[in-house]
Amino acid sequence: MLDLRDRFFLPDPPAVELRAFTHGLMPKTVPAMMERFVADWRERGADAWNGVPNHWMPESGDEVGWWSLPEYLGDRFIAPMLGAQAGTCIMQPNAHGAVQGLLSAPEPFAHGRNEVVFTEAEFPSVQHSVRQWAALRGFLPRSVPLGPDGFMDVGALCDAITERTAWVFVSHVGFTTGEKLTDGALRSIADTAHDHDALFAVDGYHATGSSVIDVEAIRADAYFGGLLKEACGSSGNAYLYIREGLNLTPAVAGWFGDADPFGFHPVPQPHPSVRRRFLAGTTAVASLYHAVEGLRVLVDVGFEVVRVDSLAKTELAIQRTEAVGLTLRSPREAERRSAMLILEVENAGALCEWLKTRHIYTDSRQDRYLRMAPFVWNTADDIERTFDTIEEGLRKGLHLRSERHEAAGPAT
Ligand SMILES: Cc1ncc(COP(=O)(O)O)c(C=O)c1O
């Protein structure tokens, strides 16, 4: 099993941090990168838009400035992570913005296409956006229910795709179950969409950083996600991939995505580069300084190795889950498992809070689910200690007696 504790700042006082699925730990290189942001701002001021030292890939000799940073990080870090070509990826402030851009583009709705198909397991960044744009544009949002087992029903999703479908949205990893769709399942959705001339978009938020992703192999037309979680890039750092050759002109493009931004024309002019059209107003550059420090650690090790490690750690956690007699809400099979495990347990909120008092950080949902993601900084001992503690707590009912310390915070 990997032990990359020395590459991250660990909780202080020492604790078992199992919440990579909601916000990764801080890589040790982040403070220096933030000092570089401060120095660039202080020393260069407005000129930083045109040029700053290349802190991200100093060996490359590439020129970089705040203006081009969203595309530069897209080419140098996001595209290799996704198995994509240079020129197809761009940083976004959040996934919501990426989805708004996709849905606002008129091209997929040409020739009377008036439906967007998605699953009821999509995150609100997708579900809300689809419903908002359905009202604005007048298309039908077609939400496909999960199967009776609570997992994605790929057959039902494919059956919902018709010649009226403009877009199909699906999560690579379901945020309520941790179910990871296999490349084969994603390809079958892509092929069905393409057979009907519809476009296929994948929300890869929970796959990012913990999985091997190949956007070409899964035939995605668009793929988006964020670096906040297992990729340890913190907030403000999402990304979007648009397949080479796909022409989209988002109606929400801002002046940073305009073909002639300093012409300040009254009428927008789509940028020749499709990905650049997905920029809105002025880029928030500070977050781009810490964006890829976590990816750097994971790329050093290799995503295949990170995935194998994640499977070994979740396997150990599942064995202990079964031994304690708890029900696993996430898939049992390795190929359908993500980094996140969800356990069904009564009074999950109290258990989560009590675990926190024992310096074990998990997360709970609906007082019924305990969520955890043993990741690259966790050891086998961390996992054993977690389950020893859960076992003891449940057996003696300690969590029910403990005072409420800190309410479980918002974690997604
Ligand atoms: C599947 C999924 N999509 C999107 C998001 C977040 O999107 P946004 O960047 O819009 O906050 C999350 C956050 O937890 C998520 O789990």
PDB file of C-alpha atoms in Angstrom, residues 117-385:
ATOM      1  CA  VAL A 117     -31.238  12.976 -20.625  1.00  0.00           C
ATOM      2  CA  PHE A 118     -29.571  12.519 -17.244  1.00  0.00           C
ATOM      3  CA  THR A 119     -29.868  10.251 -14.225  1.00  0.00           C
ATOM      4  CA  GLU A 120     -31.498  11.043 -10.923  1.00  0.00           C
ATOM      5  CA  ALA A 121     -28.094  10.329  -9.356  1.00  0.00           C
ATOM      6  CA  GLU A 122     -26.523  13.463 -10.840  1.00  0.00           C
ATOM      7  CA  PHE A 123     -25.118  16.123  -8.539  1.00  0.00           C
ATOM      8  CA  PRO A 124     -27.143  19.375  -8.310  1.00  0.00           C
ATOM      9  CA  SER A 125     -24.527  21.137 -10.455  1.00  0.00           C
ATOM     10  CA  VAL A 126     -25.967  19.037 -13.294  1.00  0.00           C
ATOM     11  CA  GLN A 127     -29.586  18.472 -12.217  1.00  0.00           C
ATOM     12  CA  HIS A 128     -30.250  22.100 -11.306  1.00  0.00           C
ATOM     13  CA  SER A 129     -28.496  23.409 -14.393  1.00  0.00           C
ATOM     14  CA  VAL A 130     -30.459  21.098 -16.687  1.00  0.00           C
ATOM     15  CA  ARG A 131     -33.734  22.214 -15.121  1.00  0.00           C
ATOM     16  CA  GLN A 132     -32.750  25.895 -15.233  1.00  0.00           C
ATOM     17  CA  TRP A 133     -31.794  25.671 -18.901  1.00  0.00           C
ATOM     18  CA  ALA A 134     -34.856  23.558 -19.705  1.00  0.00           C
ATOM     19  CA  ALA A 135     -36.975  26.488 -18.528  1.00  0.00           C
ATOM     20  CA  LEU A 136     -34.877  29.029 -20.419  1.00  0.00           C
ATOM     21  CA  ARG A 137     -34.462  27.128 -23.648  1.00  0.00           C
ATOM     22  CA  GLY A 138     -37.701  25.172 -23.618  1.00  0.00           C
ATOM     23  CA  PHE A 139     -36.280  21.648 -23.760  1.00  0.00           C
ATOM     24  CA  LEU A 140     -37.476  18.648 -21.735  1.00  0.00           C
ATOM     25  CA  PRO A 141     -35.364  17.439 -18.834  1.00  0.00           C
ATOM     26  CA  ARG A 142     -35.550  13.625 -18.857  1.00  0.00           C
ATOM     27  CA  SER A 143     -34.400  12.208 -15.555  1.00  0.00           C
ATOM     28  CA  VAL A 144     -33.764   8.453 -15.590  1.00  0.00           C
ATOM     29  CA  PRO A 145     -34.378   6.655 -12.267  1.00  0.00           C
ATOM     30  CA  LEU A 146     -31.813   4.404 -10.638  1.00  0.00           C
ATOM     31  CA  GLY A 147     -32.312   0.647 -10.761  1.00  0.00           C
ATOM     32  CA  PRO A 148     -34.050  -1.263  -7.951  1.00  0.00           C
ATOM     33  CA  ASP A 149     -30.614  -1.946  -6.401  1.00  0.00           C
ATOM     34  CA  GLY A 150     -30.039   1.817  -6.077  1.00  0.00           C
ATOM     35  CA  PHE A 151     -27.279   1.799  -8.690  1.00  0.00           C
ATOM     36  CA  MET A 152     -27.119   3.299 -12.140  1.00  0.00           C
ATOM     37  CA  ASP A 153     -29.418   1.577 -14.641  1.00  0.00           C
ATOM     38  CA  VAL A 154     -27.348   1.850 -17.806  1.00  0.00           C
ATOM     39  CA  GLY A 155     -29.947  -0.009 -19.878  1.00  0.00           C
ATOM     40  CA  ALA A 156     -32.714   2.399 -18.840  1.00  0.00           C
ATOM     41  CA  LEU A 157     -30.438   5.363 -19.525  1.00  0.00           C
ATOM     42  CA  CYS A 158     -29.674   4.092 -23.034  1.00  0.00           C
ATOM     43  CA  ASP A 159     -33.377   3.395 -23.648  1.00  0.00           C
ATOM     44  CA  ALA A 160     -34.183   7.020 -22.769  1.00  0.00           C
ATOM     45  CA  ILE A 161     -31.933   8.351 -25.550  1.00  0.00           C
ATOM     46  CA  THR A 162     -33.820   9.165 -28.754  1.00  0.00           C
ATOM     47  CA  GLU A 163     -33.427  11.221 -31.909  1.00  0.00           C
ATOM     48  CA  ARG A 164     -34.768  14.167 -29.868  1.00  0.00           C
ATOM     49  CA  THR A 165     -31.903  13.970 -27.358  1.00  0.00           C
ATOM     50  CA  ALA A 166     -29.386  16.806 -27.474  1.00  0.00           C
ATOM     51  CA  TRP A 167     -27.182  15.867 -24.496  1.00  0.00           C
ATOM     52  CA  VAL A 168     -26.769  12.877 -22.184  1.00  0.00           C
ATOM     53  CA  PHE A 169     -25.227  13.596 -18.762  1.00  0.00           C
ATOM     54  CA  VAL A 170     -23.939  10.901 -16.462  1.00  0.00           C
ATOM     55  CA  SER A 171     -21.642  10.757 -13.433  1.00  0.00           C
ATOM     56  CA  HIS A 172     -18.492   8.688 -13.771  1.00  0.00           C
ATOM     57  CA  VAL A 173     -18.837   8.010 -10.026  1.00  0.00           C
ATOM     58  CA  GLY A 174     -22.188   8.403  -8.270  1.00  0.00           C
ATOM     59  CA  PHE A 175     -21.843  10.793  -5.354  1.00  0.00           C
ATOM     60  CA  THR A 176     -24.468   9.038  -3.217  1.00  0.00           C
ATOM     61  CA  THR A 177     -23.188   5.502  -3.742  1.00  0.00           C
ATOM     62  CA  GLY A 178     -19.550   5.684  -4.814  1.00  0.00           C
ATOM     63  CA  GLU A 179     -20.507   3.521  -7.798  1.00  0.00           C
ATOM     64  CA  LYS A 180     -17.990   3.914 -10.611  1.00  0.00           C
ATOM     65  CA  LEU A 181     -19.234   3.210 -14.108  1.00  0.00           C
ATOM     66  CA  THR A 182     -16.860   0.938 -16.002  1.00  0.00           C
ATOM     67  CA  ASP A 183     -15.323   2.153 -19.249  1.00  0.00           C
ATOM     68  CA  GLY A 184     -17.483  -0.460 -20.990  1.00  0.00           C
ATOM     69  CA  ALA A 185     -20.669   0.988 -19.472  1.00  0.00           C
ATOM     70  CA  LEU A 186     -19.616   4.541 -20.361  1.00  0.00           C
ATOM     71  CA  ARG A 187     -18.826   3.460 -23.906  1.00  0.00           C
ATOM     72  CA  SER A 188     -22.214   1.840 -24.331  1.00  0.00           C
ATOM     73  CA  ILE A 189     -23.908   5.081 -23.242  1.00  0.00           C
ATOM     74  CA  ALA A 190     -21.626   7.074 -25.560  1.00  0.00           C
ATOM     75  CA  ASP A 191     -22.340   4.784 -28.490  1.00  0.00           C
ATOM     76  CA  THR A 192     -26.088   4.959 -27.937  1.00  0.00           C
ATOM     77  CA  ALA A 193     -25.908   8.750 -27.725  1.00  0.00           C
ATOM     78  CA  HIS A 194     -23.809   8.962 -30.877  1.00  0.00           C
ATOM     79  CA  ASP A 195     -26.066   6.521 -32.762  1.00  0.00           C
ATOM     80  CA  HIS A 196     -28.786   9.122 -32.161  1.00  0.00           C
ATOM     81  CA  ASP A 197     -26.469  12.064 -32.962  1.00  0.00           C
ATOM     82  CA  ALA A 198     -26.657  13.219 -29.347  1.00  0.00           C
ATOM     83  CA  LEU A 199     -23.675  14.431 -27.312  1.00  0.00           C
ATOM     84  CA  PHE A 200     -22.300  12.652 -24.261  1.00  0.00           C
ATOM     85  CA  ALA A 201     -21.067  14.563 -21.194  1.00  0.00           C
ATOM     86  CA  VAL A 202     -19.521  12.950 -18.112  1.00  0.00           C
ATOM     87  CA  ASP A 203     -19.316  14.449 -14.626  1.00  0.00           C
ATOM     88  CA  GLY A 204     -15.978  13.100 -13.452  1.00  0.00           C
ATOM     89  CA  TYR A 205     -15.779  14.950 -10.158  1.00  0.00           C
ATOM     90  CA  HIS A 206     -15.516  11.855  -7.945  1.00  0.00           C
ATOM     91  CA  ALA A 207     -13.283   9.965 -10.375  1.00  0.00           C
ATOM     92  CA  THR A 208     -10.701  12.742 -10.601  1.00  0.00           C
ATOM     93  CA  GLY A 209      -7.434  11.998  -8.844  1.00  0.00           C
ATOM     94  CA  SER A 210      -8.296   8.435  -7.845  1.00  0.00           C
ATOM     95  CA  SER A 211      -8.964   6.748 -11.200  1.00  0.00           C
ATOM     96  CA  VAL A 212      -7.368   6.211 -14.550  1.00  0.00           C
ATOM     97  CA  ILE A 213      -9.465   8.333 -16.900  1.00  0.00           C
ATOM     98  CA  ASP A 214      -9.349   8.079 -20.682  1.00  0.00           C
ATOM     99  CA  VAL A 215     -11.842  10.434 -22.294  1.00  0.00           C
ATOM    100  CA  GLU A 216     -11.089   9.131 -25.768  1.00  0.00           C
ATOM    101  CA  ALA A 217     -11.603   5.505 -24.778  1.00  0.00           C
ATOM    102  CA  ILE A 218     -14.984   6.308 -23.227  1.00  0.00           C
ATOM    103  CA  ARG A 219     -15.846   8.501 -26.244  1.00  0.00           C
ATOM    104  CA  ALA A 220     -16.927  11.486 -24.176  1.00  0.00           C
ATOM    105  CA  ASP A 221     -17.795  14.678 -26.033  1.00  0.00           C
ATOM    106  CA  ALA A 222     -17.373  16.641 -22.821  1.00  0.00           C
ATOM    107  CA  TYR A 223     -15.875  15.656 -19.475  1.00  0.00           C
ATOM    108  CA  PHE A 224     -15.707  17.892 -16.440  1.00  0.00           C
ATOM    109  CA  GLY A 225     -14.724  17.637 -12.810  1.00  0.00           C
ATOM    110  CA  GLY A 226     -12.878  19.366 -10.035  1.00  0.00           C
ATOM    111  CA  LEU A 227      -9.540  19.100  -8.311  1.00  0.00           C
ATOM    112  CA  LEU A 228     -10.971  19.754  -4.846  1.00  0.00           C
ATOM    113  CA  LYS A 229     -11.259  16.176  -3.646  1.00  0.00           C
ATOM    114  CA  GLU A 230      -8.783  13.339  -4.226  1.00  0.00           C
ATOM    115  CA  ALA A 231      -6.774  15.590  -6.562  1.00  0.00           C
ATOM    116  CA  CYS A 232      -6.020  17.796  -3.515  1.00  0.00           C
ATOM    117  CA  GLY A 233      -6.226  21.092  -5.409  1.00  0.00           C
ATOM    118  CA  SER A 234      -8.752  22.837  -3.132  1.00  0.00           C
ATOM    119  CA  SER A 235     -11.564  25.086  -4.279  1.00  0.00           C
ATOM    120  CA  GLY A 236     -11.764  27.278  -7.357  1.00  0.00           C
ATOM    121  CA  ASN A 237     -10.208  24.569  -9.481  1.00  0.00           C
ATOM    122  CA  ALA A 238     -12.524  22.691 -11.788  1.00  0.00           C
ATOM    123  CA  TYR A 239     -11.871  21.773 -15.407  1.00  0.00           C
ATOM    124  CA  LEU A 240     -13.604  21.043 -18.679  1.00  0.00           C
ATOM    125  CA  TYR A 241     -12.636  18.864 -21.643  1.00  0.00           C
ATOM    126  CA  ILE A 242     -14.312  19.388 -25.010  1.00  0.00           C
ATOM    127  CA  ARG A 243     -13.654  16.823 -27.700  1.00  0.00           C
ATOM    128  CA  GLU A 244     -11.455  18.091 -30.537  1.00  0.00           C
ATOM    129  CA  GLY A 245     -13.610  19.269 -33.434  1.00  0.00           C
ATOM    130  CA  LEU A 246     -16.809  19.754 -31.415  1.00  0.00           C
ATOM    131  CA  ASN A 247     -18.104  23.244 -32.106  1.00  0.00           C
ATOM    132  CA  LEU A 248     -19.996  24.832 -29.222  1.00  0.00           C
ATOM    133  CA  THR A 249     -20.690  28.533 -28.680  1.00  0.00           C
ATOM    134  CA  PRO A 250     -21.790  28.886 -25.058  1.00  0.00           C
ATOM    135  CA  ALA A 251     -24.287  31.692 -24.590  1.00  0.00           C
ATOM    136  CA  VAL A 252     -22.747  32.427 -21.196  1.00  0.00           C
ATOM    137  CA  ALA A 253     -19.273  33.153 -22.608  1.00  0.00           C
ATOM    138  CA  GLY A 254     -17.754  36.157 -20.916  1.00  0.00           C
ATOM    139  CA  TRP A 255     -15.379  38.752 -22.231  1.00  0.00           C
ATOM    140  CA  PHE A 256     -12.378  36.648 -21.182  1.00  0.00           C
ATOM    141  CA  GLY A 257     -13.613  34.079 -23.702  1.00  0.00           C
ATOM    142  CA  ASP A 258     -14.180  36.595 -26.471  1.00  0.00           C
ATOM    143  CA  ALA A 259     -12.225  36.591 -29.739  1.00  0.00           C
ATOM    144  CA  ASP A 260     -11.270  40.249 -29.300  1.00  0.00           C
ATOM    145  CA  PRO A 261     -11.552  41.030 -25.596  1.00  0.00           C
ATOM    146  CA  PHE A 262      -9.728  44.328 -25.768  1.00  0.00           C
ATOM    147  CA  GLY A 263     -11.834  45.526 -28.699  1.00  0.00           C
ATOM    148  CA  PHE A 264     -14.641  45.832 -26.112  1.00  0.00           C
ATOM    149  CA  HIS A 265     -17.206  45.310 -28.844  1.00  0.00           C
ATOM    150  CA  PRO A 266     -20.873  45.630 -27.948  1.00  0.00           C
ATOM    151  CA  VAL A 267     -21.639  42.249 -29.534  1.00  0.00           C
ATOM    152  CA  PRO A 268     -19.804  39.094 -28.403  1.00  0.00           C
ATOM    153  CA  GLN A 269     -17.505  37.348 -30.869  1.00  0.00           C
ATOM    154  CA  PRO A 270     -16.829  33.664 -30.200  1.00  0.00           C
ATOM    155  CA  HIS A 271     -13.144  32.920 -29.666  1.00  0.00           C
ATOM    156  CA  PRO A 272     -11.650  30.719 -32.416  1.00  0.00           C
ATOM    157  CA  SER A 273     -10.596  28.233 -29.733  1.00  0.00           C
ATOM    158  CA  VAL A 274     -13.707  26.410 -28.483  1.00  0.00           C
ATOM    159  CA  ARG A 275     -12.333  25.762 -25.007  1.00  0.00           C
ATOM    160  CA  ARG A 276     -11.545  29.462 -24.456  1.00  0.00           C
ATOM    161  CA  ARG A 277     -15.238  30.297 -25.052  1.00  0.00           C
ATOM    162  CA  PHE A 278     -15.951  28.627 -21.724  1.00  0.00           C
ATOM    163  CA  LEU A 279     -14.266  31.422 -19.804  1.00  0.00           C
ATOM    164  CA  ALA A 280     -16.574  33.931 -18.203  1.00  0.00           C
ATOM    165  CA  GLY A 281     -15.446  37.177 -16.570  1.00  0.00           C
ATOM    166  CA  THR A 282     -12.017  37.861 -15.104  1.00  0.00           C
ATOM    167  CA  THR A 283     -10.259  34.626 -14.104  1.00  0.00           C
ATOM    168  CA  ALA A 284      -9.732  34.133 -10.347  1.00  0.00           C
ATOM    169  CA  VAL A 285      -6.023  33.410 -10.579  1.00  0.00           C
ATOM    170  CA  ALA A 286      -5.033  32.844  -6.950  1.00  0.00           C
ATOM    171  CA  SER A 287      -6.579  29.363  -6.855  1.00  0.00           C
ATOM    172  CA  LEU A 288      -4.682  28.379  -9.991  1.00  0.00           C
ATOM    173  CA  TYR A 289      -1.458  28.626  -7.986  1.00  0.00           C
ATOM    174  CA  HIS A 290      -2.473  25.700  -5.782  1.00  0.00           C
ATOM    175  CA  ALA A 291      -4.554  23.892  -8.422  1.00  0.00           C
ATOM    176  CA  VAL A 292      -2.193  21.167  -9.573  1.00  0.00           C
ATOM    177  CA  GLU A 293       0.068  20.583  -6.570  1.00  0.00           C
ATOM    178  CA  GLY A 294      -1.952  17.517  -5.584  1.00  0.00           C
ATOM    179  CA  LEU A 295      -2.058  16.240  -9.160  1.00  0.00           C
ATOM    180  CA  ARG A 296       1.716  16.587  -9.254  1.00  0.00           C
ATOM    181  CA  VAL A 297       2.015  14.133  -6.339  1.00  0.00           C
ATOM    182  CA  LEU A 298      -0.405  11.671  -7.940  1.00  0.00           C
ATOM    183  CA  VAL A 299       1.204  11.929 -11.381  1.00  0.00           C
ATOM    184  CA  ASP A 300       4.616  11.221  -9.802  1.00  0.00           C
ATOM    185  CA  VAL A 301       3.247   7.941  -8.484  1.00  0.00           C
ATOM    186  CA  GLY A 302       1.045   7.240 -11.508  1.00  0.00           C
ATOM    187  CA  PHE A 303      -2.744   7.007 -11.596  1.00  0.00           C
ATOM    188  CA  GLU A 304      -2.628   3.225 -12.165  1.00  0.00           C
ATOM    189  CA  VAL A 305      -0.690   2.850  -8.913  1.00  0.00           C
ATOM    190  CA  VAL A 306      -3.039   5.227  -7.077  1.00  0.00           C
ATOM    191  CA  ARG A 307      -6.021   3.199  -8.290  1.00  0.00           C
ATOM    192  CA  VAL A 308      -4.483  -0.134  -7.244  1.00  0.00           C
ATOM    193  CA  ASP A 309      -3.673   1.358  -3.842  1.00  0.00           C
ATOM    194  CA  SER A 310      -7.197   2.737  -3.460  1.00  0.00           C
ATOM    195  CA  LEU A 311      -8.668  -0.679  -4.285  1.00  0.00           C
ATOM    196  CA  ALA A 312      -6.419  -2.388  -1.731  1.00  0.00           C
ATOM    197  CA  LYS A 313      -7.439   0.090   0.967  1.00  0.00           C
ATOM    198  CA  THR A 314     -11.151  -0.044   0.183  1.00  0.00           C
ATOM    199  CA  GLU A 315     -10.907  -3.860   0.104  1.00  0.00           C
ATOM    200  CA  LEU A 316      -9.488  -3.873   3.626  1.00  0.00           C
ATOM    201  CA  ALA A 317     -12.176  -1.416   4.752  1.00  0.00           C
ATOM    202  CA  ILE A 318     -14.895  -3.574   3.181  1.00  0.00           C
ATOM    203  CA  GLN A 319     -13.597  -6.715   4.887  1.00  0.00           C
ATOM    204  CA  ARG A 320     -13.737  -4.908   8.215  1.00  0.00           C
ATOM    205  CA  THR A 321     -17.208  -3.500   7.372  1.00  0.00           C
ATOM    206  CA  GLU A 322     -18.462  -7.017   6.786  1.00  0.00           C
ATOM    207  CA  ALA A 323     -16.786  -8.309   9.936  1.00  0.00           C
ATOM    208  CA  VAL A 324     -18.497  -5.595  12.006  1.00  0.00           C
ATOM    209  CA  GLY A 325     -21.803  -6.600  10.398  1.00  0.00           C
ATOM    210  CA  LEU A 326     -22.507  -3.296   8.653  1.00  0.00           C
ATOM    211  CA  THR A 327     -24.050  -3.046   5.206  1.00  0.00           C
ATOM    212  CA  LEU A 328     -22.062  -1.643   2.337  1.00  0.00           C
ATOM    213  CA  ARG A 329     -24.033   0.828   0.224  1.00  0.00           C
ATOM    214  CA  SER A 330     -21.246   1.023  -2.395  1.00  0.00           C
ATOM    215  CA  PRO A 331     -20.585  -1.715  -4.951  1.00  0.00           C
ATOM    216  CA  ARG A 332     -18.545  -4.674  -3.703  1.00  0.00           C
ATOM    217  CA  GLU A 333     -16.806  -5.491  -7.015  1.00  0.00           C
ATOM    218  CA  ALA A 334     -13.473  -3.782  -7.546  1.00  0.00           C
ATOM    219  CA  GLU A 335     -14.157  -2.525 -11.050  1.00  0.00           C
ATOM    220  CA  ARG A 336     -17.339  -0.719  -9.940  1.00  0.00           C
ATOM    221  CA  ARG A 337     -15.771   0.716  -6.808  1.00  0.00           C
ATOM    222  CA  SER A 338     -14.427   4.250  -6.474  1.00  0.00           C
ATOM    223  CA  ALA A 339     -12.235   5.730  -3.745  1.00  0.00           C
ATOM    224  CA  MET A 340     -15.333   6.470  -1.650  1.00  0.00           C
ATOM    225  CA  LEU A 341     -17.102   3.869   0.459  1.00  0.00           C
ATOM    226  CA  ILE A 342     -20.549   4.375   1.929  1.00  0.00           C
ATOM    227  CA  LEU A 343     -21.635   2.238   4.863  1.00  0.00           C
ATOM    228  CA  GLU A 344     -25.194   1.977   6.114  1.00  0.00           C
ATOM    229  CA  VAL A 345     -25.348   2.491   9.848  1.00  0.00           C
ATOM    230  CA  GLU A 346     -28.009   3.677  12.265  1.00  0.00           C
ATOM    231  CA  ASN A 347     -27.257   7.018  13.938  1.00  0.00           C
ATOM    232  CA  ALA A 348     -24.504   7.654  11.426  1.00  0.00           C
ATOM    233  CA  GLY A 349     -24.392  11.333  12.439  1.00  0.00           C
ATOM    234  CA  ALA A 350     -23.671  10.530  16.082  1.00  0.00           C
ATOM    235  CA  LEU A 351     -21.116   7.903  15.092  1.00  0.00           C
ATOM    236  CA  CYS A 352     -19.345  10.359  12.810  1.00  0.00           C
ATOM    237  CA  GLU A 353     -19.216  13.008  15.530  1.00  0.00           C
ATOM    238  CA  TRP A 354     -18.012  10.540  18.128  1.00  0.00           C
ATOM    239  CA  LEU A 355     -15.321   9.250  15.764  1.00  0.00           C
ATOM    240  CA  LYS A 356     -14.174  12.829  15.426  1.00  0.00           C
ATOM    241  CA  THR A 357     -13.644  13.002  19.180  1.00  0.00           C
ATOM    242  CA  ARG A 358     -11.412   9.930  18.725  1.00  0.00           C
ATOM    243  CA  HIS A 359      -9.524  11.788  15.967  1.00  0.00           C
ATOM    244  CA  ILE A 360     -10.987   9.811  13.098  1.00  0.00           C
ATOM    245  CA  TYR A 361     -12.523  11.986  10.405  1.00  0.00           C
ATOM    246  CA  THR A 362     -15.346  10.554   8.319  1.00  0.00           C
ATOM    247  CA  ASP A 363     -18.586  12.108   7.135  1.00  0.00           C
ATOM    248  CA  SER A 364     -22.248  11.201   7.481  1.00  0.00           C
ATOM    249  CA  ARG A 365     -25.393  11.653   5.395  1.00  0.00           C
ATOM    250  CA  GLN A 366     -29.057  11.556   6.440  1.00  0.00           C
ATOM    251  CA  ASP A 367     -28.069  10.001   9.774  1.00  0.00           C
ATOM    252  CA  ARG A 368     -27.960   6.715   7.866  1.00  0.00           C
ATOM    253  CA  TYR A 369     -24.748   6.652   5.883  1.00  0.00           C
ATOM    254  CA  LEU A 370     -21.134   6.874   6.985  1.00  0.00           C
ATOM    255  CA  ARG A 371     -18.777   7.898   4.200  1.00  0.00           C
ATOM    256  CA  MET A 372     -15.024   7.403   3.995  1.00  0.00           C
ATOM    257  CA  ALA A 373     -12.232   7.268   1.436  1.00  0.00           C
ATOM    258  CA  PRO A 374      -8.990   5.700   2.622  1.00  0.00           C
ATOM    259  CA  PHE A 375      -6.521   7.432   0.320  1.00  0.00           C
ATOM    260  CA  VAL A 376      -2.803   7.767  -0.450  1.00  0.00           C
ATOM    261  CA  TRP A 377      -1.890   9.211   2.962  1.00  0.00           C
ATOM    262  CA  ASN A 378      -3.781   6.540   4.924  1.00  0.00           C
ATOM    263  CA  THR A 379      -2.079   3.393   6.111  1.00  0.00           C
ATOM    264  CA  ALA A 380      -3.491  -0.054   6.791  1.00  0.00           C
ATOM    265  CA  ASP A 381      -3.145   0.844  10.490  1.00  0.00           C
ATOM    266  CA  ASP A 382      -5.421   3.863   9.949  1.00  0.00           C
ATOM    267  CA  ILE A 383      -8.083   1.598   8.513  1.00  0.00           C
ATOM    268  CA  GLU A 384      -7.721  -1.025  11.258  1.00  0.00           C
ATOM    269  CA  ARG A 385      -7.878   1.686  13.920  1.00  0.00           C
TER     270      ARG A 385
END
